[in-house]
Structure formats: C-alpha cells, structure tokens
Coordinates of C-alpha atoms in Angstrom, one line a residue:
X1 CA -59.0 -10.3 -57.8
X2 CA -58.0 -11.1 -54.1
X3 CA -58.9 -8.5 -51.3
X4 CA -56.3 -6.5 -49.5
X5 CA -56.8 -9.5 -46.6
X6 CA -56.1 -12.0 -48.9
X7 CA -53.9 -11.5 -51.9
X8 CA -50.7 -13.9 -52.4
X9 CA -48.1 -13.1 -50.0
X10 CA -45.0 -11.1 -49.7
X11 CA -42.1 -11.7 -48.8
X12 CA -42.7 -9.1 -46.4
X13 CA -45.2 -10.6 -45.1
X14 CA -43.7 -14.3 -44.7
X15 CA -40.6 -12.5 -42.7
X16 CA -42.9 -11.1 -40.0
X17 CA -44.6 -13.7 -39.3
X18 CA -41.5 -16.1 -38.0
X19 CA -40.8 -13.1 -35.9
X20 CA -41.8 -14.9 -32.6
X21 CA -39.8 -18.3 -33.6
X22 CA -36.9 -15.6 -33.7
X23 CA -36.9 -14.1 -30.9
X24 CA -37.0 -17.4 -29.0
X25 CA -33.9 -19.3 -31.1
X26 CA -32.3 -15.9 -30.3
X27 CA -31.8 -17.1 -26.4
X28 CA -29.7 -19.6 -27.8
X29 CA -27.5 -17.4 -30.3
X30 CA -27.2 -14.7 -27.6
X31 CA -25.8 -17.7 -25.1
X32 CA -23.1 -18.9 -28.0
X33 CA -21.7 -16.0 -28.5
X34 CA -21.6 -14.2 -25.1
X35 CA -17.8 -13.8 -25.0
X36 CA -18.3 -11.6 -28.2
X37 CA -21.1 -9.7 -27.0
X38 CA -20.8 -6.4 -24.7
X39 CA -19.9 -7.4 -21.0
X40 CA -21.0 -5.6 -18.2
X41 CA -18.6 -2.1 -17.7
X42 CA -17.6 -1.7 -21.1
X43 CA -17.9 1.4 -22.9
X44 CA -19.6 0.3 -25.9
X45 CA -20.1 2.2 -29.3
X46 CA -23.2 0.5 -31.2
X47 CA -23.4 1.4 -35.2
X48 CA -25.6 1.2 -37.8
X49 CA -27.5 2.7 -40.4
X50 CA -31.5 2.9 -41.2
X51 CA -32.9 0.6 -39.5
X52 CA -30.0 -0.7 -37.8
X53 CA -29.0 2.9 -36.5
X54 CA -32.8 2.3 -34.8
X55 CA -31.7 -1.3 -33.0
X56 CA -28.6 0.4 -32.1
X57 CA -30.7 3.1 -30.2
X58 CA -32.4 0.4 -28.3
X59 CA -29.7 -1.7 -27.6
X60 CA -28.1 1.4 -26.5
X61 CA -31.1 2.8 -23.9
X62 CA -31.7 -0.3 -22.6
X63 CA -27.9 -1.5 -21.9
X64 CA -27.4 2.0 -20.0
X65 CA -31.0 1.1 -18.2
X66 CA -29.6 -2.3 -17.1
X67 CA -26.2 -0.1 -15.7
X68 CA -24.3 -2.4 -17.7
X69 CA -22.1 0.5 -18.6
X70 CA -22.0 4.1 -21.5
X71 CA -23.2 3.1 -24.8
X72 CA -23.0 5.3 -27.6
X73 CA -25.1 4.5 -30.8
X74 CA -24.0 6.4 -33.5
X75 CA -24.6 6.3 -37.8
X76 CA -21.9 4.9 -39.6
X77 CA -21.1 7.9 -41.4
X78 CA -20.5 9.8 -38.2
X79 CA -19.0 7.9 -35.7
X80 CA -17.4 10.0 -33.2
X81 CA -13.4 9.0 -32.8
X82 CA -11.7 9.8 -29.4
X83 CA -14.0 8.3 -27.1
X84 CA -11.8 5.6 -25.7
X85 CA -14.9 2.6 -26.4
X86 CA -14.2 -1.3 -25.2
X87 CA -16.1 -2.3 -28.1
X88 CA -18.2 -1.3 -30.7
X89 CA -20.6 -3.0 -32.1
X90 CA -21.7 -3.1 -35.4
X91 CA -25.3 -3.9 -37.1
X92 CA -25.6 -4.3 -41.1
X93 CA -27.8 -7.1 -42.3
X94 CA -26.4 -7.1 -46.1
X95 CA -22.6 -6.5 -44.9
X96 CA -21.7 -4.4 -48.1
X97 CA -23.2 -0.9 -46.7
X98 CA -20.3 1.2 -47.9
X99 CA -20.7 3.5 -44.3
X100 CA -20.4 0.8 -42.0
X101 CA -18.0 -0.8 -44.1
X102 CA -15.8 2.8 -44.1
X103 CA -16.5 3.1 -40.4
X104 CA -15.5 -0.5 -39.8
X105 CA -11.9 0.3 -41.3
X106 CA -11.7 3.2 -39.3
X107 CA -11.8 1.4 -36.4
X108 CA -8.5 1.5 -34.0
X109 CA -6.9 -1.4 -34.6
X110 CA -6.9 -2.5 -30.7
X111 CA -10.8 -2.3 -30.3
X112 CA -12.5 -5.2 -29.9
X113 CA -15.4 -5.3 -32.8
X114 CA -18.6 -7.7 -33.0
X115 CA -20.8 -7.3 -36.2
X116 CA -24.1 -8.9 -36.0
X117 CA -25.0 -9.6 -40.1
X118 CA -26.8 -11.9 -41.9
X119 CA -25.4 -12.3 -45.4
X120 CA -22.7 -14.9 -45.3
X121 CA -19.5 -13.7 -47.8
X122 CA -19.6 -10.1 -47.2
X123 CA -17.0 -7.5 -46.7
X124 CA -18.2 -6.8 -43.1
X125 CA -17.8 -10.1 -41.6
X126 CA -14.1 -9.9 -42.7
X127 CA -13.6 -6.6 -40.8
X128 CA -14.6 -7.8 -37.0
X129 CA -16.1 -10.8 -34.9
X130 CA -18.9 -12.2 -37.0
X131 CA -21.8 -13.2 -35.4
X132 CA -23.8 -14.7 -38.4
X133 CA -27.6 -15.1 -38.4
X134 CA -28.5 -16.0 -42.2
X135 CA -31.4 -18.3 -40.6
X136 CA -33.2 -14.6 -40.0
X137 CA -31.6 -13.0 -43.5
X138 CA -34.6 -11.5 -45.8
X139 CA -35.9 -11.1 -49.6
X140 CA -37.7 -8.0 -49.2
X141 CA -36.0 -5.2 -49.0
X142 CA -37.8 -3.7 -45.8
X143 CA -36.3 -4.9 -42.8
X144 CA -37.8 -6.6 -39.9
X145 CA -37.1 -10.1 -38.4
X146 CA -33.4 -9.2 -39.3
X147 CA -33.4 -6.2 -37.0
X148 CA -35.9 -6.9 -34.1
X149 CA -33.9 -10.6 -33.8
X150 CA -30.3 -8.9 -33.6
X151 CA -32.2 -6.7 -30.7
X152 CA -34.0 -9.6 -29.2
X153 CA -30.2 -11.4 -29.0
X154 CA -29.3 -7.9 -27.4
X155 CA -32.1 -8.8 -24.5
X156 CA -31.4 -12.2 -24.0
X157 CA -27.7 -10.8 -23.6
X158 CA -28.8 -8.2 -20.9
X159 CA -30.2 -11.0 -18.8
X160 CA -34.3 -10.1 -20.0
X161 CA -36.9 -12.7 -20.2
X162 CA -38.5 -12.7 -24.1
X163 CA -41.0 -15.3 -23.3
X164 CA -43.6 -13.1 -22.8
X165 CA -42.4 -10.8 -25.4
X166 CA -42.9 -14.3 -27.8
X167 CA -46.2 -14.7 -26.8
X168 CA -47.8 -11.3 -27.2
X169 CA -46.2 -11.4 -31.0
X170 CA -47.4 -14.8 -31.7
X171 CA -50.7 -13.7 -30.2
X172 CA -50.7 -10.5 -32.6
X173 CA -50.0 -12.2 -35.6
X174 CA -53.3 -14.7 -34.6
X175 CA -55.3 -11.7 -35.0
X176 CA -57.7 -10.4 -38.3
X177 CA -55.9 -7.0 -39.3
X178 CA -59.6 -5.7 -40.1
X179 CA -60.0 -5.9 -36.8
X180 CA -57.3 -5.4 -34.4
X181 CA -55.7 -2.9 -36.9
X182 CA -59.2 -1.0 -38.0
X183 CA -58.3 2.6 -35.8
X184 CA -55.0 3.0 -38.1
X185 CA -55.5 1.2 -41.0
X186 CA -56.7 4.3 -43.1
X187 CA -55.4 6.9 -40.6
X188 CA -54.4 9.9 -43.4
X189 CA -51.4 10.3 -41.3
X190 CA -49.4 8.6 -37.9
X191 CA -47.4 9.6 -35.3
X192 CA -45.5 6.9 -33.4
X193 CA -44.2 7.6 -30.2
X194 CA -42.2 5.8 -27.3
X195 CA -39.7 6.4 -24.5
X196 CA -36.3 4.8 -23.6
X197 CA -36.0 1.9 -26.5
X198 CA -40.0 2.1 -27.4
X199 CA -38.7 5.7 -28.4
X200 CA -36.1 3.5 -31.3
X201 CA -38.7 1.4 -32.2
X202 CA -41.6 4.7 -32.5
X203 CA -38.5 5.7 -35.2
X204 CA -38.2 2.6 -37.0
X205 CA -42.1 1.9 -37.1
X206 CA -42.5 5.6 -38.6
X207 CA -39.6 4.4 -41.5
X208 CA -41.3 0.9 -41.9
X209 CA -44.6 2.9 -42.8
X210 CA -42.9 5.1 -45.5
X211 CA -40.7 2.7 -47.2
X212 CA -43.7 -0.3 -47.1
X213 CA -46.7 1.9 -48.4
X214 CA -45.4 5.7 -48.9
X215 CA -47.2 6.9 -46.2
X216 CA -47.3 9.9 -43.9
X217 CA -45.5 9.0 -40.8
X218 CA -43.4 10.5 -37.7
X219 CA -42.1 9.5 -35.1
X220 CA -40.9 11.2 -31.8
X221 CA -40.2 10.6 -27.7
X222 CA -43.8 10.7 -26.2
X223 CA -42.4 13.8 -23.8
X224 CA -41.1 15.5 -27.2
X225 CA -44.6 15.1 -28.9
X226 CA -46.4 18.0 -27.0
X227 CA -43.2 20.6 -27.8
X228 CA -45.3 21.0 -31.3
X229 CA -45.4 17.6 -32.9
X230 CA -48.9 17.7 -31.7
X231 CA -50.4 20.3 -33.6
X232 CA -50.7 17.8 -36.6
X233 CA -52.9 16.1 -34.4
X234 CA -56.7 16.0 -36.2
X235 CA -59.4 14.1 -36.7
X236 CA -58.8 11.3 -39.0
X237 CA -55.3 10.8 -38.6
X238 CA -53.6 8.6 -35.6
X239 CA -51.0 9.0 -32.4
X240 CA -49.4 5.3 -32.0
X241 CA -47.8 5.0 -28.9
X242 CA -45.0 2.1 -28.2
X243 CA -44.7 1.4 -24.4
X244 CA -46.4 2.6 -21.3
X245 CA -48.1 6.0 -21.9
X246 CA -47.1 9.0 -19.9
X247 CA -49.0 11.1 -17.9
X248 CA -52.1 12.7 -19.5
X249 CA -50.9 11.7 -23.4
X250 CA -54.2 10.0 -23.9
X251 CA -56.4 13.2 -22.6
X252 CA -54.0 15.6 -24.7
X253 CA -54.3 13.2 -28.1
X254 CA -58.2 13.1 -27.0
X255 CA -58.5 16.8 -27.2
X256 CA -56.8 16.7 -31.0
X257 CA -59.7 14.6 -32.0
X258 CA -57.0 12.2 -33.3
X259 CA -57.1 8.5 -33.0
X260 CA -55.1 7.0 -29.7
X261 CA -53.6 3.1 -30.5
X262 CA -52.2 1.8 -27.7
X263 CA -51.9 -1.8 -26.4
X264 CA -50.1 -2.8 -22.9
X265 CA -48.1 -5.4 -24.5
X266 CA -44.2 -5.2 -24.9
X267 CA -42.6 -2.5 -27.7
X268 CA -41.3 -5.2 -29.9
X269 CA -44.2 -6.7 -30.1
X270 CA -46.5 -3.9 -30.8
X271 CA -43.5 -3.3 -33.7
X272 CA -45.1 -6.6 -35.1
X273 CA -48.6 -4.7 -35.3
X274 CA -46.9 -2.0 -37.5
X275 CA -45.4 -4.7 -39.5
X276 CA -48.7 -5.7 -40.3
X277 CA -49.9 -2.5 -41.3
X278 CA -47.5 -2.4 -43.3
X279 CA -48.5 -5.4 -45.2
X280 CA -52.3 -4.3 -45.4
X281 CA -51.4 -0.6 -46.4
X282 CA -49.7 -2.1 -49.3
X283 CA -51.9 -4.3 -50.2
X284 CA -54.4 -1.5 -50.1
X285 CA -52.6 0.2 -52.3
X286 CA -51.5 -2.1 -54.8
X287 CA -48.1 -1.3 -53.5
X288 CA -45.2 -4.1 -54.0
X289 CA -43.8 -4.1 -49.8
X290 CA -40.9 -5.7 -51.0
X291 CA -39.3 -3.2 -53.6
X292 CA -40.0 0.3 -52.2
X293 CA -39.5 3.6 -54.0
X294 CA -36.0 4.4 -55.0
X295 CA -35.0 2.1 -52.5
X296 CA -32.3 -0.7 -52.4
X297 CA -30.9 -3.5 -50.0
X298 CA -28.1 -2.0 -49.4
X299 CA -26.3 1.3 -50.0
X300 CA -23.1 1.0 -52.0
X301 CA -21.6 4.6 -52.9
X302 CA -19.0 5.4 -55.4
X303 CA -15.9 6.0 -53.6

C-alpha cells in the first residue's frame, strides 16, 4: 500500500501543482481582456460564492489599496441593489451556480458586467462579458488553480508584478511536505489568519482544509484573532498566518503554547502550502480530496 507521500495522485493534487504556470499565462489573459476588466475610478461590485466570494474579497481589498476606486464584494445571494456600481464583476467557475446566475439577472440592465468562468456552455457566460479560462477549469471538486488564477489576472490587472509571486510557488511545490509542512501536518486544529487580501485567502485556506480532509479549521483578520479567537489556542494545535505578522502575534501565539507557521513569502503563495496540506491530510486519512462530504461542483437549487 503507498504512504500518504506517495499514493497515486488526485486530481487535486495535479491542479495545484500547475498553479505557478497559471499565474504567469495569467499576465497575458489579464492584458487581452483589459477593456473588460475594472478601470481605474469605477465603482466596482465583485460577486461570488464559496470560494469565489473569498477571491472577490481580495480583488476587492487590494483594488481599493491600489486607489483604483470603491469595490464592494458581496455573495450572490445578497447583493446589495441601489449602489449606483460601474461594473460588477462576477466569479463562478462552473457557470450554473443558481445564486450568481439569479444575481446575474438581476443586474440593471445598463451595468456593464464581466464574468470570469471556466466552463465553456454555461448559463453564466450568456448573462455578461465572458472572460473564459477553461485552460485552468478543474476535476476535483475543491477549488484552487481556478480561483487563485482569476485573482492572479486581478493583479496583473492592478499593475502588480507576479514574478516573484511564481517563483515562491514553484519553489513551494519543490519542497518534501514531511518536511516543510511537519509543524501543521497533524495540528488537531488551525487557525489561519491574514490582513487586507491575506485576510480572503486566511478564509479560503480555512474552507480548503474542511472540504479536503474534514478538519478543524478558522479563519480570521490577524487583529480580530486576540478579540477571543485566541483562547482555542493550545498546545498541539496551530496559528497559520498569511502575510506579514503584526505586532507581537508571534509572542501572543507563543504564550498559547500553540504552533506559529509563518513564511515571508507572498499570500498566494503560502495558499499553495495549504493546498498541499490539503493533499497530505487526505491522504492521511484515506480521504478522496476530490469528492468532499455532501459536497458538489456546483449549487443548483430548485427554484
């Protein structure tokens, strides 16, 4: 029987690892479609649910970082109306989501809308201006190079440099998870934390963790996690923070006797490293990564 290290592959698993190639054909998408992507003074709704309501977080802090202009990232099922936006934009990597196809309808009529997808033939690229990335689409049902590739073309887009961001990810998927992922890999329990966009990716890393390998996982902003998230802080279970750590964290996580991971490497490609926890976790536990509990690819409700 093959170890956890080494037992076939998942699809999971093949999808994060073309994560770097990605993220560097993504310069090129983001540069095709530029006219259809959110210009510089806009008022900009982004939408999207799960893990796309996470990208939309991100693309939202950093856009109003880079003073490119308000941007509103809302779920689908709760989009607020009224706001007089530009454009919104809309995430949905299997295109049939019945919220975002609901919320896409709703739309006024005069609003410019982009929808970033990568199932060809679906009901959302009918509904706006498609921006089709099938080359990143998946077989597992847990998203990853689908969603940190619409964010990377989100970067590119802002005018951000992803060639070091390429690097770190190729240089994290080089590594032996029994090593560089030892201080996590049987944590009983994780906290992920962040700020600005790390803080959407602490969220989605916290969701790739329970639907991969059930496990016990939160997420919060780094300045949030000493208003009480820290007293499940203990020995044996781990504080995962995305981004540069704030003042004192690693003394206050210290005093928990919990486990501090932390690399000085960019968020998205720390995300990578929680991808690939992910994949050992599983294996671990004779888990299937690609079909998760009670889960689906998409979320198509009677209406």
């Amino acid at each position: 029987m093959p170890s956890a290290d080494h037992a076939p592959a998942s699809h999971l698993a093949v999808e994060v690892a073309t994560q770097p190639d990605d993220w560097a054909r993504s310069a090129a998408i983001a540069a095709e479609h530029r006219a259809l992507l959110p210009q510089p003074g806009e008022r900009v709704a982004v939408i999207g649910c799960g893990t796309s309501l996470f990208m939309s977080r991100a693309i939202a802090a950093l856009r109003e970082e880079a003073g490119q202009g308000l941007t509103d990232a809302w779920p689908a099922s709760q989009v607020r109306g009224g706001r007089d936006y530009d454009r919104y934009l809309v995430i949905c990597r299997s295109g049939t989501t019945t919220e975002v196809v609901s919320a896409m309808r709703e739309i006024p009529s005069h609003v410019p809308r982009t929808v970033i997808c990568s199932s060809p033939g679906t009901p959302v690229l009918e509904l706006g201006d498609p921006i089709l990335i099938d080359e990143v689409d998946e077989k597992s049902v847990v998203q990853t190079r689908f969603a940190t590739t619409t964010l990377a073309i989100l970067r590119w887009h802002l005018g951000e440099d992803l060639g070091p961001a390429v690097e770190q990810a190729r240089a994290v998927l080089a590594e032996d998870p029994a090593e560089s992922l030892a201080g996590v890999r049987g944590a009983e329990q994780i906290t992920f934390v962040g700020m600005g966009f790390a803080g959407a990716l602490a969220e989605e890393a916290g969701l790739k963790l329970r639907e991969s390998c059930q496990s016990w996982a939160e997420s919060y902003l780094a300045t949030e996690y000493r208003h009480g998230p820290i007293s499940i802080a203990a020995p044996g279970r781990a504080v995962w923070a995305l981004g540069p750590l704030i003042p004192d964290f690693a003394a206050d996580v210290a005093a928990t006797g919990a486990h501090l991971e932390h690399r000085d490497i960019d968020p998205m490609a720390e995300l990578v490293r929680v991808h690939r926890l992910c994949v050992a976790r599983a294996a671990d536990l004779g888990l299937d990564p690609d079909h998760p509990r009670s889960l689906n690819r998409s979320v198509v409700l009677d209406q």
